[in-house]
PDB file of C-alpha atoms in Angstrom:
ATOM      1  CA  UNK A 185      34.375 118.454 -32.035  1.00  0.00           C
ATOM      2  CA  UNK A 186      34.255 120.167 -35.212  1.00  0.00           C
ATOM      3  CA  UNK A 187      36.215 123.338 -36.217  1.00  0.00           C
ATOM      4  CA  UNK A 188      32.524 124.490 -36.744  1.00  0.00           C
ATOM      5  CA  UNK A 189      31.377 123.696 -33.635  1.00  0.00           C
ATOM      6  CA  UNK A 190      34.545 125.628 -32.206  1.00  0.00           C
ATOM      7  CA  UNK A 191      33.510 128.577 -33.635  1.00  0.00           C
ATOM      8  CA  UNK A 192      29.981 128.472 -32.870  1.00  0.00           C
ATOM      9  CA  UNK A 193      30.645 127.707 -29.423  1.00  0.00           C
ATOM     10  CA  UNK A 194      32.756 130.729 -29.253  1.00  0.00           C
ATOM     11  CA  UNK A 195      30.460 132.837 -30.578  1.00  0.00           C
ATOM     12  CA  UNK A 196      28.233 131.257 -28.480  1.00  0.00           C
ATOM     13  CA  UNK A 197      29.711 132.353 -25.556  1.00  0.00           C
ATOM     14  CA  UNK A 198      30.318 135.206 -26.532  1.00  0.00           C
ATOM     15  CA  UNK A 199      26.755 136.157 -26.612  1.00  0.00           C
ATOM     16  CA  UNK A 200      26.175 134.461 -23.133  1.00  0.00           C
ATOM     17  CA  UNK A 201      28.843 135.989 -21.098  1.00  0.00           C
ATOM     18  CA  UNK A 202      27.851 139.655 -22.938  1.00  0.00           C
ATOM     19  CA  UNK A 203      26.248 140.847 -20.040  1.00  0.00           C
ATOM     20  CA  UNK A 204      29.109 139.689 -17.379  1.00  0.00           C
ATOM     21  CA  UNK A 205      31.964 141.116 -19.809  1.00  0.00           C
ATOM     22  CA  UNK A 206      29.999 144.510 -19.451  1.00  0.00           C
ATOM     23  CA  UNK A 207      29.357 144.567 -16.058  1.00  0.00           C
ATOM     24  CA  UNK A 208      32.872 143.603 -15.023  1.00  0.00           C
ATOM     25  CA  UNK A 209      35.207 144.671 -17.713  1.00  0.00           C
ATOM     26  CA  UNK A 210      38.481 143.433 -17.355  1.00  0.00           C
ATOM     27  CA  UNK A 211      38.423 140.356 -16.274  1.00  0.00           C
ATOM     28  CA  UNK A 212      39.584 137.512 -17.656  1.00  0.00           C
ATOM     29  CA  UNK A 213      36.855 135.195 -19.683  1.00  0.00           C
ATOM     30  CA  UNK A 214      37.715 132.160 -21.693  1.00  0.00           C
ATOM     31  CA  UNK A 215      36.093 130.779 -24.446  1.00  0.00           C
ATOM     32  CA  UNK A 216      35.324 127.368 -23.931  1.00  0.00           C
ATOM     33  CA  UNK A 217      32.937 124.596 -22.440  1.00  0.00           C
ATOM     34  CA  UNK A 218      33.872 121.747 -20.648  1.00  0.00           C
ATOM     35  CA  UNK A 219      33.580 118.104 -22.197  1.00  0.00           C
ATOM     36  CA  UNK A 220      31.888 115.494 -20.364  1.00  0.00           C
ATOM     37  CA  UNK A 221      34.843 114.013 -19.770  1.00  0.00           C
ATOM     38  CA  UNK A 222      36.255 116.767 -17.960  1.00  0.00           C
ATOM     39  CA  UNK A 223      32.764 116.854 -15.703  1.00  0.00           C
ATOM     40  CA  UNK A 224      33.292 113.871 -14.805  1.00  0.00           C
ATOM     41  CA  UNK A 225      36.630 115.051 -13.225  1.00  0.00           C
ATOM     42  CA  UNK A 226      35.560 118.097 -11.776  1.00  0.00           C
ATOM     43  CA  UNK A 227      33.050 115.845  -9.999  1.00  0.00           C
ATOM     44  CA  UNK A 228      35.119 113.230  -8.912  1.00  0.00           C
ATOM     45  CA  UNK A 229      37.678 115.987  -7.810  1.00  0.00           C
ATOM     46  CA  UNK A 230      34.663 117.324  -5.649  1.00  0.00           C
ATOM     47  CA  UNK A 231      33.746 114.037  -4.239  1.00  0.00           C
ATOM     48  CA  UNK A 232      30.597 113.725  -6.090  1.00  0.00           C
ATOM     49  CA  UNK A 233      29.272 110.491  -7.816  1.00  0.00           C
ATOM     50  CA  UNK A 234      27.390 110.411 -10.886  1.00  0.00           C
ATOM     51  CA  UNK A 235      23.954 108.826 -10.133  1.00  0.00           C
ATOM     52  CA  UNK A 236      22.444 109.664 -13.844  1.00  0.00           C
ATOM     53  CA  UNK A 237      24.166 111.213 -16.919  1.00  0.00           C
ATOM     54  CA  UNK A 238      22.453 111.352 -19.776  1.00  0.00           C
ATOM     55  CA  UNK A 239      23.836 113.154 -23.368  1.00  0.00           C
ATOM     56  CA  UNK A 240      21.322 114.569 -26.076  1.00  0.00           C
ATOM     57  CA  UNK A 241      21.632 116.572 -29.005  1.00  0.00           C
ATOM     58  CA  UNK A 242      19.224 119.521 -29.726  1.00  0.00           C
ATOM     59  CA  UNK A 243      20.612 119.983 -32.902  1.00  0.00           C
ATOM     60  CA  UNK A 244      23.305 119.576 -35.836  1.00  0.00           C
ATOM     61  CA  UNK A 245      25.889 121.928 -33.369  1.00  0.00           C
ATOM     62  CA  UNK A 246      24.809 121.971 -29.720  1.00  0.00           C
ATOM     63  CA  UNK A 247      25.560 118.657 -27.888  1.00  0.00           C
ATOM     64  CA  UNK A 248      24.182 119.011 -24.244  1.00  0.00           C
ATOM     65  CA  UNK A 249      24.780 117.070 -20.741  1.00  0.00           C
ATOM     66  CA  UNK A 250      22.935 116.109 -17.950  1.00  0.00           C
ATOM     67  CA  UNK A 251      24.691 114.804 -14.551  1.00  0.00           C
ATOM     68  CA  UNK A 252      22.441 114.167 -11.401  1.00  0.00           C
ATOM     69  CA  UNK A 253      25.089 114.020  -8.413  1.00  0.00           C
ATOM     70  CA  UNK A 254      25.384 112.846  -4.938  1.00  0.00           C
ATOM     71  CA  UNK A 255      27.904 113.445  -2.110  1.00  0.00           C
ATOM     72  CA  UNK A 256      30.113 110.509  -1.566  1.00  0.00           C
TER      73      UNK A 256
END
């Protein structure tokens, strides 16, 4: 990704997690969003198979990622 996307996606979740980083100040939040390729990890780590994945772009900076997943 793009040093512009970085930041956006920063900001980005900034805005999201707002509410969480008011209603329980102090934790720890970090800024970032998993690739796909570290999905696909997190599922295999959970014994999950991918049945469906499909990647789309809603616009010039948000890539997005859909998994359907079953229980091996």
């Amino acid at each position: 990704t793009s040093l512009a996307n970085k930041i956006f996606l920063c900001l980005w979740d900034v805005i999201t997690n707002l509410p969480s980083l008011i209603n329980f100040p102090g934790e720890n939040f970090t800024f970032n969003f998993k690739t796909v390729s570290q999905w696909q990890k997190i599922f295999a780590g959970l014994r999950l198979k991918i049945i469906f994945k499909k990647e789309f772009q809603s616009n010039r900076l948000i890539r997005h990622a859909l998994f359907v997943t079953e229980k091996m």
